[in-house]
Coordinates of C-alpha atoms in Angstrom, one line a residue:
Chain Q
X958 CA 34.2 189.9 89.7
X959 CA 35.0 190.3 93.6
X960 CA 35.7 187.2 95.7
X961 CA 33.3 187.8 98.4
X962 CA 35.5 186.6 101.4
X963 CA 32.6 186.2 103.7
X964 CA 30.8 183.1 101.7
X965 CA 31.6 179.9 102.7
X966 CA 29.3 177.5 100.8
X967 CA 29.5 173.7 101.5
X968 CA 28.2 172.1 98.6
X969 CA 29.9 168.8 99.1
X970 CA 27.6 167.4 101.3
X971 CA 27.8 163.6 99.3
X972 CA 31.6 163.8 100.8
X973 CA 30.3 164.3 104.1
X974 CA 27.8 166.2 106.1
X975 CA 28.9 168.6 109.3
X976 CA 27.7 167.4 112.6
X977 CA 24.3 168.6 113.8
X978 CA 25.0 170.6 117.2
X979 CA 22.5 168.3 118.4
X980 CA 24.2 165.6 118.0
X981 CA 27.2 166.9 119.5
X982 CA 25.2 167.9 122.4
X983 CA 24.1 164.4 122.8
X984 CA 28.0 162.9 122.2
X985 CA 29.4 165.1 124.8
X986 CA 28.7 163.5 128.1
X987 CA 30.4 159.9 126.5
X988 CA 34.1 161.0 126.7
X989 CA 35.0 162.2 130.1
X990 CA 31.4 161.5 132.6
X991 CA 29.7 158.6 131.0
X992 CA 32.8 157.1 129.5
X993 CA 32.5 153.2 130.8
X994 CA 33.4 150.1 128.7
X995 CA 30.3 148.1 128.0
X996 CA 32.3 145.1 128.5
X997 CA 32.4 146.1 131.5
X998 CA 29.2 144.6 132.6
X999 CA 29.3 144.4 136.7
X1000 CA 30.2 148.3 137.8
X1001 CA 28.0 151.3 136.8
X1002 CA 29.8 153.1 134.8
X1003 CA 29.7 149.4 132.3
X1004 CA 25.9 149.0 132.8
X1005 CA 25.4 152.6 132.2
X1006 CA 27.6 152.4 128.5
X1007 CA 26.2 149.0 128.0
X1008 CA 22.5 150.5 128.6
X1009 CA 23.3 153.6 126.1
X1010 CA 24.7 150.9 123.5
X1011 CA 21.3 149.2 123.3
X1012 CA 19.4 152.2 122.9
X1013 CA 22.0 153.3 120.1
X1014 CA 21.6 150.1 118.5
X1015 CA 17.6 150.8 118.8
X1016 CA 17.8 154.1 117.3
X1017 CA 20.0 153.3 114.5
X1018 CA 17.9 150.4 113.1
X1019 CA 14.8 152.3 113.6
X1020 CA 16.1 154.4 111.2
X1021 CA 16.2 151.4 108.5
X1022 CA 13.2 149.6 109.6
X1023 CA 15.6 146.8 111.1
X1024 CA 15.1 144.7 114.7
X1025 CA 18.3 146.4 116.7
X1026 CA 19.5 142.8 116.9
X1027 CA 20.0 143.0 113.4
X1028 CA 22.6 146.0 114.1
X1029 CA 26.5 145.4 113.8
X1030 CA 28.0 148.7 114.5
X1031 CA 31.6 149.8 113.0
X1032 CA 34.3 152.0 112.2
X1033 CA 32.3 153.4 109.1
X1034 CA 30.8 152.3 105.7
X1035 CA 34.0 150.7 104.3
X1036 CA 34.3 148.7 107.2
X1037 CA 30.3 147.8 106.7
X1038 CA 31.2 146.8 102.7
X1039 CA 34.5 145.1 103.6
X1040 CA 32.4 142.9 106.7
X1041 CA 29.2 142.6 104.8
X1042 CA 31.5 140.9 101.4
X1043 CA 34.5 139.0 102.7
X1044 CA 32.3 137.8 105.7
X1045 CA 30.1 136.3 104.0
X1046 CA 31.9 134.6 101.8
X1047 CA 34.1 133.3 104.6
X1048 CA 31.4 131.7 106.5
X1049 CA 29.7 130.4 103.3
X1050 CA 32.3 128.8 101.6
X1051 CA 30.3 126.1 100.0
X1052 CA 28.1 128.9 98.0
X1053 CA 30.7 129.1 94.5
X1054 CA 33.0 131.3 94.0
X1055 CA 30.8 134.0 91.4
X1056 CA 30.3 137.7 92.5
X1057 CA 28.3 140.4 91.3
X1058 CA 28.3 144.1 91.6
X1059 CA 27.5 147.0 90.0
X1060 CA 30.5 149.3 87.7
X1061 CA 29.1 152.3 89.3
X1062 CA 30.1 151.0 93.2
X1063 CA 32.1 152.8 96.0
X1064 CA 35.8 151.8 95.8
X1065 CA 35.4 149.9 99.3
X1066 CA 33.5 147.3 97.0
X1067 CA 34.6 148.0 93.9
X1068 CA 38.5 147.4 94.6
X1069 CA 37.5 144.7 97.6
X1070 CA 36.1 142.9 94.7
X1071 CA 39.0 142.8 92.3
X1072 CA 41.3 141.8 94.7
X1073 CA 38.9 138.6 95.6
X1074 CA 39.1 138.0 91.9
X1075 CA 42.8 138.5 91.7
X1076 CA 42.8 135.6 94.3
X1077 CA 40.5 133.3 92.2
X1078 CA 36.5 134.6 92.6
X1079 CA 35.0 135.3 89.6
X1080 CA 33.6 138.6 89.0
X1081 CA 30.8 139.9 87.3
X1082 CA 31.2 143.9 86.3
X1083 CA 27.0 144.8 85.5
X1084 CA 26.9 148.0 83.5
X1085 CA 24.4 150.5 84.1
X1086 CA 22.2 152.5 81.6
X1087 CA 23.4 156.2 80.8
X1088 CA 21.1 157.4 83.7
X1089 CA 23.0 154.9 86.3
X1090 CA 20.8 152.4 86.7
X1091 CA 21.2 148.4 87.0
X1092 CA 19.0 146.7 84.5
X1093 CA 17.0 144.0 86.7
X1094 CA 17.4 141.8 83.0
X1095 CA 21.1 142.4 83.1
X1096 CA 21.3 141.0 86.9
X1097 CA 18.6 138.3 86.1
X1098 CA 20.9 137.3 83.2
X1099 CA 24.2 137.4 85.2
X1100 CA 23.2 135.2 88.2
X1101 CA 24.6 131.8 88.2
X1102 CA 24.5 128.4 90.3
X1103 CA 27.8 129.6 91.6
X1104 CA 26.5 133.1 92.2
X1105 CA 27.4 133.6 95.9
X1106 CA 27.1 137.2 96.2
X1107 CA 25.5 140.4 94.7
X1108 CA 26.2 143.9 95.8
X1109 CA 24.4 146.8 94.3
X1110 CA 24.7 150.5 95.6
X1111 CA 21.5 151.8 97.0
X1112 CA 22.4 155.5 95.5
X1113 CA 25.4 157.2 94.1
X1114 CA 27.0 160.0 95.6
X1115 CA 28.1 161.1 92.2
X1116 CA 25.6 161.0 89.9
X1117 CA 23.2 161.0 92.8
X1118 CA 20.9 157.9 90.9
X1119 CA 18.8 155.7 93.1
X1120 CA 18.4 151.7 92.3
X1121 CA 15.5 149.8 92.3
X1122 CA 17.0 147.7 95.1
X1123 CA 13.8 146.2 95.9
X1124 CA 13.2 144.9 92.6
X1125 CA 17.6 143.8 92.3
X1126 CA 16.7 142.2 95.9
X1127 CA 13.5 140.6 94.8
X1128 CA 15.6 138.6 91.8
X1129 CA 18.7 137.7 94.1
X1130 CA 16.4 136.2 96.3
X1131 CA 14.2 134.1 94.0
X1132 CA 17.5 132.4 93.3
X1133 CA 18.4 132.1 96.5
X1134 CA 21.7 134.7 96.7
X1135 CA 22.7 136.7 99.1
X1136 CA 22.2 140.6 98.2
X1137 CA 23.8 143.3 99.9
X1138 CA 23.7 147.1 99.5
X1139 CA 25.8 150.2 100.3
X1140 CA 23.5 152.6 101.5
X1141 CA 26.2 154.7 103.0
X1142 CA 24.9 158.0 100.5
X1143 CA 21.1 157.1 101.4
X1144 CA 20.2 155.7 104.6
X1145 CA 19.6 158.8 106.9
X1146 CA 18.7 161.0 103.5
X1147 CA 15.5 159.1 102.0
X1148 CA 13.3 156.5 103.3
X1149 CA 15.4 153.2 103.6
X1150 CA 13.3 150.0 104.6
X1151 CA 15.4 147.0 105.2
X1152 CA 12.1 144.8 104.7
X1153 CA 10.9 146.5 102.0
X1154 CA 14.0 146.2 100.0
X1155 CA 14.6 142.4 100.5
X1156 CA 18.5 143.2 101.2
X1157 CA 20.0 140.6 103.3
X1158 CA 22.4 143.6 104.4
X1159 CA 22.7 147.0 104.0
X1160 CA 25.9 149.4 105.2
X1161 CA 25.0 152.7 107.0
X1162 CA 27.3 155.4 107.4
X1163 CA 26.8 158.3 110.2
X1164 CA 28.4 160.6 108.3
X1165 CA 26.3 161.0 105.3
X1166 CA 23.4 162.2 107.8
X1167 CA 24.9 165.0 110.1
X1168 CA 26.4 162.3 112.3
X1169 CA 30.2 161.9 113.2
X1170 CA 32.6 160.3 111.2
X1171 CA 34.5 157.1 112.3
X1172 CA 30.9 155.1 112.6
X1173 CA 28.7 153.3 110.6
X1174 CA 26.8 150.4 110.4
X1175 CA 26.0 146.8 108.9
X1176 CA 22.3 145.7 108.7
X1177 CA 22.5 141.6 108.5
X1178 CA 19.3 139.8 107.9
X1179 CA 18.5 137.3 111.1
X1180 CA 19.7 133.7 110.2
X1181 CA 22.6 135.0 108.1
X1182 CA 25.8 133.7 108.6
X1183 CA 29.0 136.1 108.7
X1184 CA 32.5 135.6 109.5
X1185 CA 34.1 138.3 111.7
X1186 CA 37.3 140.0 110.0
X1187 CA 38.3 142.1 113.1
X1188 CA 38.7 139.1 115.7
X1189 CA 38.9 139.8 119.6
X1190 CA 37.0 140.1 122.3
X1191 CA 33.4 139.4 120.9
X1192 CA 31.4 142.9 121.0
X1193 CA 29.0 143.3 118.6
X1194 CA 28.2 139.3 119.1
X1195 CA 31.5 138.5 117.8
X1196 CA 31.1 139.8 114.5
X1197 CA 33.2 142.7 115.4
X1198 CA 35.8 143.0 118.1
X1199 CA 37.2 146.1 119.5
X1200 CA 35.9 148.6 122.5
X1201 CA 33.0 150.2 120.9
X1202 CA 33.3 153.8 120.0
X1203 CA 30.6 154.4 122.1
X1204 CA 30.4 158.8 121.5
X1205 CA 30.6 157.7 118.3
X1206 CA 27.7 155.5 118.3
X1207 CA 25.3 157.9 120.5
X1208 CA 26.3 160.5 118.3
X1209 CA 24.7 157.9 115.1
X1210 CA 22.2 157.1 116.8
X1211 CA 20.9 160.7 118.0
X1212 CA 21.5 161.7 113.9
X1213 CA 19.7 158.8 113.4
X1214 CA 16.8 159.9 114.6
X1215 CA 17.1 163.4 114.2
X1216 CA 17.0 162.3 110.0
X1217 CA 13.9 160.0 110.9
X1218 CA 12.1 162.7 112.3
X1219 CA 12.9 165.5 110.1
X1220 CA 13.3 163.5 106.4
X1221 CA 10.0 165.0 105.1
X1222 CA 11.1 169.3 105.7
X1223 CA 14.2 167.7 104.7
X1224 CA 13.7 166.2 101.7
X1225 CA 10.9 168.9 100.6
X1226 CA 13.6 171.8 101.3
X1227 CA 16.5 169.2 99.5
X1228 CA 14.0 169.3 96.3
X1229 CA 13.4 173.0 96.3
X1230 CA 16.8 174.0 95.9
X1231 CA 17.7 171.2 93.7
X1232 CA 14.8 172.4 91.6
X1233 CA 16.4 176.0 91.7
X1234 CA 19.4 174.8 91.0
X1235 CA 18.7 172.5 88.1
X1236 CA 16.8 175.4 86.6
X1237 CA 19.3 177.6 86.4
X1238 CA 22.0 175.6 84.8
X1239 CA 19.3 173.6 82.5
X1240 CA 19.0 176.0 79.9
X1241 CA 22.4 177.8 80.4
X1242 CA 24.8 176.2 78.0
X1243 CA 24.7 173.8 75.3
X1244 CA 28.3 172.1 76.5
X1245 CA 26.7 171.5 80.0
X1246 CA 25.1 168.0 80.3
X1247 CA 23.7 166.7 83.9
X1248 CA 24.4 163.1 85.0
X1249 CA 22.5 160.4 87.0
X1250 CA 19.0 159.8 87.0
X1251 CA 16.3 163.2 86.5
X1252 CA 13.6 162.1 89.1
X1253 CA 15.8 158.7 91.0
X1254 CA 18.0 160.9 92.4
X1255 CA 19.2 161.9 96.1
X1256 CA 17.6 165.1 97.5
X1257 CA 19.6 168.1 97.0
X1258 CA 22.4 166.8 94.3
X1259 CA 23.1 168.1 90.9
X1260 CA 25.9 166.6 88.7
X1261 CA 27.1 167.4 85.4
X1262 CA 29.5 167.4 83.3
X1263 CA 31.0 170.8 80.9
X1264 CA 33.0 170.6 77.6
X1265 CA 36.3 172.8 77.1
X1266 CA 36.8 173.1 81.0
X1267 CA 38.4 171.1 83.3
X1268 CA 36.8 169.8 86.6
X1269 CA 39.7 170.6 89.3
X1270 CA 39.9 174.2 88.0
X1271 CA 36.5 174.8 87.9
X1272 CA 36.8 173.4 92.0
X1273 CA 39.6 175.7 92.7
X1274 CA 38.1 178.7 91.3
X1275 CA 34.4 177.8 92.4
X1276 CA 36.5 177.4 96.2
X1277 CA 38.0 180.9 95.6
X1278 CA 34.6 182.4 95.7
X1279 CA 33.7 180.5 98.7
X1280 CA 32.2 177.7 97.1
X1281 CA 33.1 174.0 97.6
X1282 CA 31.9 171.2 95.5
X1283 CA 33.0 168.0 94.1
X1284 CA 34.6 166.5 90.6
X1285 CA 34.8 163.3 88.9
X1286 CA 37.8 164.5 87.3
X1287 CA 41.5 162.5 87.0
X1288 CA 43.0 165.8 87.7
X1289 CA 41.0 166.1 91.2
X1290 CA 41.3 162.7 92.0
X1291 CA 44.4 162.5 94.2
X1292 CA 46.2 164.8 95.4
X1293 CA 48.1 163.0 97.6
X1294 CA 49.3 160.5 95.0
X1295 CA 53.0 159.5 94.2
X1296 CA 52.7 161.0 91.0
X1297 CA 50.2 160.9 88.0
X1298 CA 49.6 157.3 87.5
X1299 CA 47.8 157.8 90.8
X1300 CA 45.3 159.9 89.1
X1301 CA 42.3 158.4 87.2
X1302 CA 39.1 159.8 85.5
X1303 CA 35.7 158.2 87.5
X1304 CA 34.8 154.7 87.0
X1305 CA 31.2 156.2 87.9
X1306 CA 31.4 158.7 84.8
X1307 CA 32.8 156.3 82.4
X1308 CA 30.5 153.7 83.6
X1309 CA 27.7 156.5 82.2
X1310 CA 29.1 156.6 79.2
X1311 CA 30.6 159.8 79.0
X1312 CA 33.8 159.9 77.0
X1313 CA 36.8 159.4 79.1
X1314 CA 37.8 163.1 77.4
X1315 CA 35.0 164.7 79.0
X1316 CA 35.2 163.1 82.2
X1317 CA 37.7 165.9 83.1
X1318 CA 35.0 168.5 83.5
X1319 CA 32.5 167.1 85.6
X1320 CA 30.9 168.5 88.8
X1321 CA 29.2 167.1 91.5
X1322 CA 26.6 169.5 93.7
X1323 CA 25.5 167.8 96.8
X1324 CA 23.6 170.4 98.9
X1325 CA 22.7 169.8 102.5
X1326 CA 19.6 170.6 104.7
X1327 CA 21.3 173.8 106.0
X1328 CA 22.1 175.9 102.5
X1329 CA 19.8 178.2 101.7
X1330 CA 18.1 179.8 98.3
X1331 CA 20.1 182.7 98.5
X1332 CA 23.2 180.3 98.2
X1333 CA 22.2 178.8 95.1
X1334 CA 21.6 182.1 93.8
X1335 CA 25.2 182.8 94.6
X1336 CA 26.1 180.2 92.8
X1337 CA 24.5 180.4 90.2
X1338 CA 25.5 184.0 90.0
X1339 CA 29.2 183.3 90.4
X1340 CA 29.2 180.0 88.5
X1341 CA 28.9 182.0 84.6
X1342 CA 31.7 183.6 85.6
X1343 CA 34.1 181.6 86.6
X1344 CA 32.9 179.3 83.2
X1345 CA 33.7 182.2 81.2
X1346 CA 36.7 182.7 82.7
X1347 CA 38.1 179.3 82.0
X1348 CA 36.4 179.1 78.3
X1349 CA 38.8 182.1 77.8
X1350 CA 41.9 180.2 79.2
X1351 CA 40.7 177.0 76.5
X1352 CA 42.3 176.3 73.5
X1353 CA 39.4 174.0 73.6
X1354 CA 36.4 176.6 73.1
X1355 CA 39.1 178.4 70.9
X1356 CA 39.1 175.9 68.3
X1357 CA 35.5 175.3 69.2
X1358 CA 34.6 179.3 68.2
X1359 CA 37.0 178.9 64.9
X1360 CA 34.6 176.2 63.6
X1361 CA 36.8 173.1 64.4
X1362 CA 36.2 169.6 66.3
X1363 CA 38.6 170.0 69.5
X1364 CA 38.3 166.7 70.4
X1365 CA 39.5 165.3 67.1
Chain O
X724 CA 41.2 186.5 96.8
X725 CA 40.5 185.0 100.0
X726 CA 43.2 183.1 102.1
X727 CA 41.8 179.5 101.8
X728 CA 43.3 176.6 101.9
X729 CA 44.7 175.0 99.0
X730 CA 46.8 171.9 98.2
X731 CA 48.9 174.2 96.3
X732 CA 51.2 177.0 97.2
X733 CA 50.2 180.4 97.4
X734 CA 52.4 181.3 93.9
X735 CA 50.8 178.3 92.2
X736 CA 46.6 179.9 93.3
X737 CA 48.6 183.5 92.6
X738 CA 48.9 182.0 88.9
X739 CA 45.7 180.2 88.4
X740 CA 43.6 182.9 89.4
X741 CA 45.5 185.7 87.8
X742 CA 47.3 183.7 84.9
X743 CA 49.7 186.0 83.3
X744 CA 50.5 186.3 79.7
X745 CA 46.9 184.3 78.8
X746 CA 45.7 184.7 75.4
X747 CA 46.7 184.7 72.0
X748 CA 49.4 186.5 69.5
X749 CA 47.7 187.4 66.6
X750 CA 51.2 187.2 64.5
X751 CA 53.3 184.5 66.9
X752 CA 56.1 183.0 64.9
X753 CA 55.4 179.6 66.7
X754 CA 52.5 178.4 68.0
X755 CA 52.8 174.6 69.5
X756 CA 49.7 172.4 71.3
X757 CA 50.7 170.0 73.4
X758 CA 48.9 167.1 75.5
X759 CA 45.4 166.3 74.9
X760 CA 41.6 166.9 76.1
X761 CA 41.6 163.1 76.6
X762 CA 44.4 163.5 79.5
X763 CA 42.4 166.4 80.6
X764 CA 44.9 168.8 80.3
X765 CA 46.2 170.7 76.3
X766 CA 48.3 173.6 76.2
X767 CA 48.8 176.0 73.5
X768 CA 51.8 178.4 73.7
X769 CA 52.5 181.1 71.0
X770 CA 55.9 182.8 70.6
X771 CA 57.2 186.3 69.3
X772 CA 60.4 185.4 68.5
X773 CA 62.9 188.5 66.9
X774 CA 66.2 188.4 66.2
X775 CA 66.8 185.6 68.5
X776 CA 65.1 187.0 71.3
X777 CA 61.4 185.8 72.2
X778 CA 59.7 189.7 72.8
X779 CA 56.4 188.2 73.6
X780 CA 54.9 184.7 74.9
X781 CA 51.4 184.0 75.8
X782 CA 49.5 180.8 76.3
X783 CA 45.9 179.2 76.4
X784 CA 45.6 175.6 78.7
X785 CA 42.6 173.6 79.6
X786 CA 43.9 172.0 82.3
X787 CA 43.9 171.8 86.1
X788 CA 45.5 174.1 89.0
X789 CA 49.0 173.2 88.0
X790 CA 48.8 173.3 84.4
X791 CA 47.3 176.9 84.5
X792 CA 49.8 177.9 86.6
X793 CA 52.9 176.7 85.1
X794 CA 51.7 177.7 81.4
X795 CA 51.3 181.1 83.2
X796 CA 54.9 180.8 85.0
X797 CA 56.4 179.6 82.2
X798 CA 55.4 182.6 79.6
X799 CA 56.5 184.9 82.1
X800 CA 60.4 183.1 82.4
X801 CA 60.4 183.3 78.2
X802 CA 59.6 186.6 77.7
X803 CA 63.0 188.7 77.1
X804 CA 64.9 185.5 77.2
X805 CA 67.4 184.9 74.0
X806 CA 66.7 181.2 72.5
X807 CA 69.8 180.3 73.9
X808 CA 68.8 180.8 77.3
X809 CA 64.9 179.5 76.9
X810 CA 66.2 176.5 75.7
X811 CA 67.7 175.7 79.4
X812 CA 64.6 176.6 81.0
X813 CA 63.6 172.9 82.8
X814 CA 60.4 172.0 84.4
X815 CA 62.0 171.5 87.6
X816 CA 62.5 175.5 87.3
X817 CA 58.9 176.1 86.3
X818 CA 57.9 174.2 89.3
X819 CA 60.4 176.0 91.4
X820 CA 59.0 179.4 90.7
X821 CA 56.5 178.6 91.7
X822 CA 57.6 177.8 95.1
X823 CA 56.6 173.7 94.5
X824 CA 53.9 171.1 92.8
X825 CA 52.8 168.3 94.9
X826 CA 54.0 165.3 93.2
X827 CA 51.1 164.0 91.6
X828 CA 51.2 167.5 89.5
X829 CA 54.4 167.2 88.4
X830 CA 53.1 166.1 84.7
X831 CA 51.5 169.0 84.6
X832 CA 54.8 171.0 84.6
X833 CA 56.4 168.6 82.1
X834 CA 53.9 170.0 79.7
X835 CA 54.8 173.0 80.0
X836 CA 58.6 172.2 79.0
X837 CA 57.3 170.0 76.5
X838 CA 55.2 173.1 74.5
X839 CA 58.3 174.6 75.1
X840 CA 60.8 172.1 73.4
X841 CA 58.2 171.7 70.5
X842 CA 57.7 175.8 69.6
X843 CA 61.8 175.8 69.5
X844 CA 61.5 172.7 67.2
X845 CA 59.6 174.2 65.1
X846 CA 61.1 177.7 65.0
X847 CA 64.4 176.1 64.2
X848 CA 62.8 174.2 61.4
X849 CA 60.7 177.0 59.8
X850 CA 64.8 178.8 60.1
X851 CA 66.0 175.6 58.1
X852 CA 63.5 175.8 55.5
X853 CA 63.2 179.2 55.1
X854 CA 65.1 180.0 51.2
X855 CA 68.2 181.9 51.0
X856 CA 67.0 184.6 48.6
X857 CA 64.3 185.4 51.5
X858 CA 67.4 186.3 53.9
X859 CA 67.6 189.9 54.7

């Protein structure tokens, strides 16, 4: 097989998403024309940034069904999780000391969380079932008088499952505890509805929907109280301090509703070559088994996970044909680590239940609303190959085609 | 293969995508596994060992980037090599050759010098309890 050195296939669109030109077009004029302060409320070039800032704020909660009040913009979805958790438990101090999220969270919870309960919260892990999904019995059961907070994922970016976050919402509120949810992989992808859902917040980030990186933001629910954790000069009504990234925030608020207006071609282009995709891998191999939910899934992703091959060779070969995707494997995990204890298979995958041994070949396809059919015919053209390729490097699949248990 | 960019160095993608030495030997005199699925990363290396010298060495790894590469690098430093002189052969070398690993792969090299150790082991114990009589 031929590298073909004129493919460049971004499958890794659950990482993030490349700017719409559209969007850049609409950033441009905030960095050296309309660059004001919107502080800087008595001079044009103030009103004029401080004018564009409300519309921003409009446009990005229109896209989650929110009052633009209701807006706290930031440096990104980790920011968002990081506000939305420790500020709330600041300001509500008096609400116990119990927390609840999901084992299937982004590491901007996930980690926020065990440090809070290395510094006395207690902290409630909820497993999922094998198709990723919170069990509202499990959540129902797990809420406590000193419950103060549950955080549940909207969708996963790597086994592409989508909660019921209405019904999660519906049971933290009948007990009267505040619910958050990371809809950094979602909003801007499917229908989000902050009413709908019942969150009392919900993280955004830009650059999940063709928007720029470096911005995101936190939906809080009128009447909720937050402490702010970056203290200053009171933007964002105090609840987050620094000189707003304003190109940032047009640039969110244009992709904003460039997704609102375009989620249905979207979404029904997204399913097609999902569809394709699925397709052609479903009946391929008997050592290939797909992760997350079948139907509850986000637009356009496909995970699995192989036997006898491991993930971060399968990425580097898959990246030598032009082709760049994702893995859940220790091996791909991080690169820029001290050495290997910095390396660790996905709490998502384990969380799954597929044996930590497998976890090594997993694969994560998150297409975007620019690839194309004949790309996932390259793929799945190129893909066999490079599997065969790697079986024959196993030891694995040798002991495998000899009639023995490799994993024994 | 097309100049893309890599966390590794050109050597290390030279010997992932075109591993020499991969496969089996049908009559190895040693054959030693090392590591384990569970880590994500096994290695298998066979040796033809005669009169001291190794004549052939091939391997088969499941494994990442790095291990591929240094099971590949590391078959192509053994071959020719008296016992002697494999026995010296370090995983700081294997790495070398291959013009660096970024730290976090560094394990990955260490298996390579552990498969290594393990099929000398075991030659030198199937020397020890080989009988007399069956000395040429």
């Amino acid at each position: 097989m031929q590298p073909d050195a004129q493919r460049d296939i971004y499958f890794d669109h659950a990482a993030t998403t490349p700017v719409d030109s559209r969007v850049v077009e609409a950033m441009l004029p905030y960095f050296a024309e309309r660059f004001g302060n919107p502080s800087s409320h008595v001079h044009s070039k103030g009103v004029e940034a401080n004018q564009e800032l409300d519309q921003s704020r409009a446009s990005a909660a229109r896209l989650i069904n929110a009052p633009a009040e209701t807006i706290i913009f930031t440096s990104g979805a980790t920011e968002a999780n990081n506000l939305a958790i420790c500020g709330y438990l600041e300001a509500n101090r008096e609400r116990g000391k119990h927390l609840i999220i999901s084992e299937i969270e982004h590491y901007s919870v996930i980690n926020l969380c065990l440090k809070l309960r290395r510094e006395g919260y207690d902290l409630t892990l909820l497993p999922v079932d094998k198709l990723g999904l919170v069990h509202p019995d499990k959540l129902h059961a797990a809420v406590r008088r000193e419950t103060a907070l549950i955080s549940i994922q909207h969708a996963s970016s790597e086994i592409g499952t989508i909660q019921n976050i209405k019904e999660l919402a519906a049971i933290a509120g009948e007990a009267g505890v505040f619910f958050h949810s990371d809809a950094a992989a979602s909003a801007g992808n499917i229908p989000v509805d902050v009413v709908d859902l019942g969150v009392d917040a919900l993280t955004v980030s830009a650059h999940n929907f063709y928007g720029p990186k470096g911005v995101g933001a936190l939906y809080l629910r009128p009447g909720a109280k937050l402490e702010a954790q970056i203290i200053g000069g009171f933007q964002e009504r105090g609840y987050r301090s620094g000189t707003e990234n304003l190109a940032g925030i047009v640039g969110m608020a244009k992709a904003a509703e460039l997704a609102l207006a375009e989620m249905p071609q979207r979404r029904e282009h997204l399913t097609v070559l999902q569809q394709r995709l699925w397709n052609g891998l479903s009946q391929k191999y008997e050592f290939l088994h797909f992760t997350g939910h079948p139907s509850e899934r986000l637009p356009g992703h496909v995970s699995f996970w192989l036997e006898y091959i491991e993930g971060e060779s399968l990425l580097l070969f898959l990246n030598v044909y032009g082709i760049q995707t994702a893995s859940g494997s220790a091996c791909a995990s991080n690169m820029r680590g001290q050495d290997e204890h910095d390396l660790a298979a996905s709490h998502v995958l384990t969380a799954v239940g597929v044996p930590a041994e497998y976890c090594s070949g997993s694969l994560t396809v998150s297409m975007g609303k620019d690839n194309t059919e004949d790309e996932v015919d390259y793929f799945l053209q190129i893909f066999p190959q490079v599997v065969e390729r790697l079986l024959a490097m196993s030891p694995l699949w040798a002991d495998k085609l000899k009639g023995k248990n490799p994993y024994q | 293969m097309p100049e893309g960019a890599s966390p590794y160095s050109k050597k290390v993608m030279d010997h992932f995508v075109n591993p020499r030495n991969m496969g089996e030997i049908a009559d190895a005199t040693v054959v030693a596994d090392v590591g384990n699925p569970a880590c994500g990363d096994m290695m298998r290396l066979y040796l033809k060992i005669e009169n001291g010298i190794i004549v052939d060495a091939k391997f088969k790894t499941f494994g990442c980037g790095a291990a591929i590469a240094t099971s590949s690098m590391l078959t192509e430093m053994l071959k020719g090599k008296s016992l002697e002189d494999a026995k010296s052969i370090s995983n700081q070398a294997v790495a070398e050759a291959l013009d660096g690993l970024p730290p976090v792969k560094m394990h990955c090299s260490v298996m390579a010098e552990e498969a290594l150790l393990k099929a000398l082991e075991q030659y030198n114990r199937s020397q020890e309890q080989k009988p007399e009589s069956f000395e040429v």
